[in-house]
Coordinates of C-alpha atoms in Angstrom, one line a residue:
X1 CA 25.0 26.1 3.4
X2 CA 23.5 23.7 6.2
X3 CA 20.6 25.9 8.0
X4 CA 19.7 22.8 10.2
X5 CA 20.1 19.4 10.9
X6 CA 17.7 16.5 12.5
X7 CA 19.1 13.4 14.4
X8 CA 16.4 10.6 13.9
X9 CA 13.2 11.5 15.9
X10 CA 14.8 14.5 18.2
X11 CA 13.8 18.2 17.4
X12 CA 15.6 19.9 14.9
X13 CA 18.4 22.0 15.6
X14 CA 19.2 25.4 13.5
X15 CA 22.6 26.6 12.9
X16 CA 23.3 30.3 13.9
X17 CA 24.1 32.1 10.7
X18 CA 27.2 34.8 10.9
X19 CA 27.8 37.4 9.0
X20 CA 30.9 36.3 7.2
X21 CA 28.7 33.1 6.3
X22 CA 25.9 34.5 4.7
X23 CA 28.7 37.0 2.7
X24 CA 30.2 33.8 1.5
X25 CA 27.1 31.9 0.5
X26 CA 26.1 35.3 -1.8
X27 CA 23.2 36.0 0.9
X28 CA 22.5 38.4 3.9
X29 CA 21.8 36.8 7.6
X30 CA 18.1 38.4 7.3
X31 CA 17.6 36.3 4.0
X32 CA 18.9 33.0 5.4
X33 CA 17.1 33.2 8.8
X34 CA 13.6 34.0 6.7
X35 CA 14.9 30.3 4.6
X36 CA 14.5 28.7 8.2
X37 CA 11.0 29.1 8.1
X38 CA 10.8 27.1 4.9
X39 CA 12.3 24.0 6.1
X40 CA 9.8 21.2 6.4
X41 CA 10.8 18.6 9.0
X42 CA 9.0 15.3 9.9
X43 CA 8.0 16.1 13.6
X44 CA 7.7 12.2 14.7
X45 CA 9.9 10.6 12.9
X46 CA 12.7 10.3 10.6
X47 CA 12.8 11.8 7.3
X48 CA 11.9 9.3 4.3
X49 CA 14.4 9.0 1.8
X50 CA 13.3 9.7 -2.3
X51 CA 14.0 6.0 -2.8
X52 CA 10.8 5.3 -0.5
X53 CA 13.2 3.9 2.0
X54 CA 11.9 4.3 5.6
X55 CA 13.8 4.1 8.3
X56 CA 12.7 2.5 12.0
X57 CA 10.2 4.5 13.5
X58 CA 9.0 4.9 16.6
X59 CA 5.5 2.7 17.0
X60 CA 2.2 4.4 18.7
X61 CA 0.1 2.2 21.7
X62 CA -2.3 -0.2 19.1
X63 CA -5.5 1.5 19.6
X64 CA -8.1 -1.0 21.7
X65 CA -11.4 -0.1 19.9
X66 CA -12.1 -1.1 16.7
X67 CA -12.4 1.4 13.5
X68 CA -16.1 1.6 13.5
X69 CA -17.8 4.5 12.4
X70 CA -14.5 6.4 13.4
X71 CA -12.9 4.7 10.9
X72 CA -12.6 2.0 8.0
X73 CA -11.1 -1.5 6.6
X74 CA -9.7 -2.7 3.9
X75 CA -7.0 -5.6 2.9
X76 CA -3.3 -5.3 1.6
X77 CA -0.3 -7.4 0.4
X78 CA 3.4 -7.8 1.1
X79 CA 5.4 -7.5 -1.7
X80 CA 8.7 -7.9 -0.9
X81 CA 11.1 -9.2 2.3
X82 CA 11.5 -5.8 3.8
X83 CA 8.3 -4.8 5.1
X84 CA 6.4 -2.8 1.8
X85 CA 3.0 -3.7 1.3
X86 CA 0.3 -2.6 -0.8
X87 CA -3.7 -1.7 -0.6
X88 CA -5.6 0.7 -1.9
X89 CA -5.8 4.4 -1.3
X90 CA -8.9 4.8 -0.7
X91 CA -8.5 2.2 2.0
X92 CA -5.6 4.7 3.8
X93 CA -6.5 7.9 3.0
X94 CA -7.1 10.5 5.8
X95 CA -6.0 8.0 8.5
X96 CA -4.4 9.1 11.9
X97 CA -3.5 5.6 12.4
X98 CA -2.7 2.7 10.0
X99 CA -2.5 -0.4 11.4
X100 CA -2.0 -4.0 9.6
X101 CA -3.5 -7.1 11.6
X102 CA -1.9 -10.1 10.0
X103 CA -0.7 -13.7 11.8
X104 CA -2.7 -13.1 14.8
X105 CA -0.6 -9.8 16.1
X106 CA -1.3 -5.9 14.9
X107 CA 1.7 -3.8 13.9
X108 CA 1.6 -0.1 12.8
X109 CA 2.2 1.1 9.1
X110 CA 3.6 4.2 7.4
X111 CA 1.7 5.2 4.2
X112 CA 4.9 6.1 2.2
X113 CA 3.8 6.8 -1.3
X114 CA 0.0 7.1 -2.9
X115 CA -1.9 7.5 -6.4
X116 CA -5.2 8.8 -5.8
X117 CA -6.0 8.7 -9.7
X118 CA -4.7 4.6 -9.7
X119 CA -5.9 4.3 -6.3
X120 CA -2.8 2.5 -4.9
X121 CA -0.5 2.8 -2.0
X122 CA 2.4 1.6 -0.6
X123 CA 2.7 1.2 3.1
X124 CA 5.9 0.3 5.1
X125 CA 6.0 -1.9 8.3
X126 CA 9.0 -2.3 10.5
X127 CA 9.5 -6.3 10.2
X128 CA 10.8 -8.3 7.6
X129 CA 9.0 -11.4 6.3
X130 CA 9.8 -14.2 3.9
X131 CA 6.3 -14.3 2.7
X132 CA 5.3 -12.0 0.2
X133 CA 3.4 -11.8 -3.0
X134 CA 5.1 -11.8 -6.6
X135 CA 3.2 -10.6 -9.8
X136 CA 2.0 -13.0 -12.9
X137 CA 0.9 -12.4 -16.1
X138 CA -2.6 -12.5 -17.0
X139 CA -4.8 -13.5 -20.0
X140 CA -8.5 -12.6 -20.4
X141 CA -10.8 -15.6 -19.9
X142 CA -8.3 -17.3 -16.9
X143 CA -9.2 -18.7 -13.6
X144 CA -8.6 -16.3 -10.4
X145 CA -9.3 -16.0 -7.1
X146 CA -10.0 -13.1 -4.8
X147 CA -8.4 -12.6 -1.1
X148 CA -9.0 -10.1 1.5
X149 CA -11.1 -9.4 4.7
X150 CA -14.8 -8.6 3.6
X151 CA -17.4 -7.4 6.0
X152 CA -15.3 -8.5 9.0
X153 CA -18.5 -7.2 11.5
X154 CA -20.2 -9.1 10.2
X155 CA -18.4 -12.2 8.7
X156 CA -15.5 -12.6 10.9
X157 CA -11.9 -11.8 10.6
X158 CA -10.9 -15.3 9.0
X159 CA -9.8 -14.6 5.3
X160 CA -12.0 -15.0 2.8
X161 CA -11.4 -16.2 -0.9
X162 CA -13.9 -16.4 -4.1
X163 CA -13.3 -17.8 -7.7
X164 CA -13.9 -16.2 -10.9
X165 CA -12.5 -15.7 -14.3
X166 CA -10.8 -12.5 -16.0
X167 CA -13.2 -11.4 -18.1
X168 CA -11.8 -8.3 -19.9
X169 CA -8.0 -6.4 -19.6
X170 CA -9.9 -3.2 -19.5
X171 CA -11.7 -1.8 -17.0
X172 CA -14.3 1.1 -16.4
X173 CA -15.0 3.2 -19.9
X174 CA -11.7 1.0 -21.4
X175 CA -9.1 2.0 -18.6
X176 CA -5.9 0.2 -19.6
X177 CA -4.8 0.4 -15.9
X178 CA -7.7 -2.1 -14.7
X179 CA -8.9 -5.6 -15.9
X180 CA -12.7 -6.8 -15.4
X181 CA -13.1 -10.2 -13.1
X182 CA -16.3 -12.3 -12.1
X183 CA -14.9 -13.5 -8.2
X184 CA -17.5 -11.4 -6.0
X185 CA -16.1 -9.3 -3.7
X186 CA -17.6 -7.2 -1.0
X187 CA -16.4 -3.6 1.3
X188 CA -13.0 -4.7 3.0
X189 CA -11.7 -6.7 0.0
X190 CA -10.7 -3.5 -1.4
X191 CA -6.8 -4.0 -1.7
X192 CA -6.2 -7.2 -1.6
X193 CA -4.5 -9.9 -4.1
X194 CA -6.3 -11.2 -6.9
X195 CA -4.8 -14.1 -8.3
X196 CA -4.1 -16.1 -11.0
X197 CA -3.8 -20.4 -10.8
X198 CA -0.1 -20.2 -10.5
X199 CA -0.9 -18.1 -7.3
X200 CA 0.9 -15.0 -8.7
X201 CA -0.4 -11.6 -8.6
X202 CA -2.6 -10.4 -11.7
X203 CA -4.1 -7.3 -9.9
X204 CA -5.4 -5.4 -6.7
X205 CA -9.2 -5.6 -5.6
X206 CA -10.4 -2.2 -6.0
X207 CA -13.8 -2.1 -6.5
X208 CA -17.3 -4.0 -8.4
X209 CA -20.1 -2.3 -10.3
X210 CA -23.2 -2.4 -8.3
X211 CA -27.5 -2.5 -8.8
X212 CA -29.6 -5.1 -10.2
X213 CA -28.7 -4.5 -13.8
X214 CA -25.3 -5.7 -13.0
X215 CA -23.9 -8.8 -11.8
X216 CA -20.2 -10.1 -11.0
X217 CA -19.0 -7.1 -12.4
X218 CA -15.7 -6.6 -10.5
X219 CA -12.4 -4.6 -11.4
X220 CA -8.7 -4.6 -10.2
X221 CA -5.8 -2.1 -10.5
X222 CA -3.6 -4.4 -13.5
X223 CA -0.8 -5.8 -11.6
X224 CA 1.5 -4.5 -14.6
X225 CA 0.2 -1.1 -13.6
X226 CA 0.7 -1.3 -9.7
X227 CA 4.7 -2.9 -10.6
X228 CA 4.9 0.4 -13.3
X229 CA 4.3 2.2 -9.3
X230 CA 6.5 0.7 -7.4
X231 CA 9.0 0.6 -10.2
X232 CA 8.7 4.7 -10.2
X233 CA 9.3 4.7 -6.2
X234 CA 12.2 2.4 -6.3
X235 CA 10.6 -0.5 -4.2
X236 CA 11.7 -3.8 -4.9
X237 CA 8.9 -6.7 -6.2
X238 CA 9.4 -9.9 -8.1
X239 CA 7.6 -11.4 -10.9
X240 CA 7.1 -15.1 -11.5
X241 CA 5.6 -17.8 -13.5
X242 CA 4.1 -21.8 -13.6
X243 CA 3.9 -24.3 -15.6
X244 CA 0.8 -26.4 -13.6
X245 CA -1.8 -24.4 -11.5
X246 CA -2.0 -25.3 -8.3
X247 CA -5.2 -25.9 -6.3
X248 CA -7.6 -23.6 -4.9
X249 CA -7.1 -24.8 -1.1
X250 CA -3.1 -24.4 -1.9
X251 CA -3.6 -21.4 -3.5
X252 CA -5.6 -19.7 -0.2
X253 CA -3.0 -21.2 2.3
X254 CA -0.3 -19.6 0.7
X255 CA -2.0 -16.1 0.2
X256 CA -2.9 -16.2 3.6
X257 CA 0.7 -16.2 4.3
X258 CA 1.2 -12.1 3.1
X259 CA -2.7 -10.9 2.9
X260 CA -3.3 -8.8 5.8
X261 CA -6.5 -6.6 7.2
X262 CA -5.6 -3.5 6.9
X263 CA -6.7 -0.9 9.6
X264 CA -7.6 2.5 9.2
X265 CA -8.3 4.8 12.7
X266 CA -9.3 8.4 11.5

């Protein structure tokens, strides 16, 4: 029995429920108006599929103050044609707003699924791009660099890249879902790509180990992990390999091309 339907972005609209309806569904009309109240609609926008397909939404003005104290930064990635990106979700968690400020323009994001334990999230724009990110394989003791928007206040907004080498597959207390790198990275590099020489994704930015006891001591959601999340929400990614790496000034102009600041207003 349909109780309701929604059309895109209008107000749902409830169907009246007859008596020779509810006798036929097994139910009384008392029972299946009380079921109205549990339906759970999306207020402003359309409903998101399981398949983590969104469809076009309607964008808010772009907020003209920056995040501030009212909110925070953080980088993300594209990872496939359609618009999906990922970040971190500590980066997009308890935003109002989330905004993505990439190739000199700002464009609103959906946060459409999250993993607070694995600190990842996926977030949907409404554009497709031919620039996106594809994951690599990894081996302890290789060459990588870091990409994101660090410290933007205070450094700028152009992207910023350091080297470093993988230096364990494991990460805090032995967690399998993180690896250990020496590239430094700094608050707003949080989310972004770390890659390997081939320029393919090895893992996402998520945090370092700080105090004077401990130096360049860096970790990263595995990228095998983060694919084993958007494999479980049905969005697309590709994986790659090389044969030569390419160098470091090659590797930062073409990261450029789908790393993104990533805007929180709260």
């Amino acid at each position: 029995m349909t109780l309701g339907n929604k059309n895109g972005t209008d107000s749902p609209k409830y169907n009246k429920i007859s008596q020779d309806d509810a006798t036929e569904f097994g139910s009384t009309v008392s029972a299946l108006e009380d079921a109205k109240k549990s339906c759970i609609w999306y207020p402003d926008r359309s409903p998101i599929s399981e398949i983590g397909e969104a469809p076009p939404f309607d964008s808010d003005p772009a907020p003209t103050n920056p995040p501030g104290s009212g909110g925070k930064s953080g980088t993300g990635f594209y990872i496939n044609s359609n618009g999906y990106l990922l970040t971190n979700e500590h980066v997009v968690d308890n935003c109002s707003q989330i905004w993505i400020n990439g190739g000199g323009s700002q464009i609103q994001a959906r946060l459409i699924h999250q993993d607070k334990n694995l600190d990842i999230a996926a977030l949907k724009v409404q554009r497709s791009t031919k620039n996106y990110a594809k994951f690599g394989k990894v081996r302890t003791g290789e060459d990588v660099m870091a990409l994101g928007f660090p410290l933007g206040d205070v450094l700028g907004s152009d992207i910023k890249a350091t080297k470093g080498n993988v230096s364990s597959l494991s990460g805090f207390e032995g967690n399998k879902d993180y690896l250990q790198f020496t590239a430094p990275i700094q608050p707003g590099n949080s989310g972004g790509p770390l890659l390997n020489e081939g320029g393919f994704v090895i893992g996402i930015n998520t945090a370092n180990y700080g105090g004077e006891r401990f130096q360049n001591i860096n970790f990263a959601i595995k990228g095998t992990s983060a694919s084993s999340f958007l494999g479980k929400h049905s969005i697309g990614f590709e994986y790659g390999d090389y044969d030569e790496p390419i160098d470091s000034a090659d590797l930062v102009e073409m990261g450029e091309k789908y790393t993104v600041e990533v805007l929180c207003y709260q």
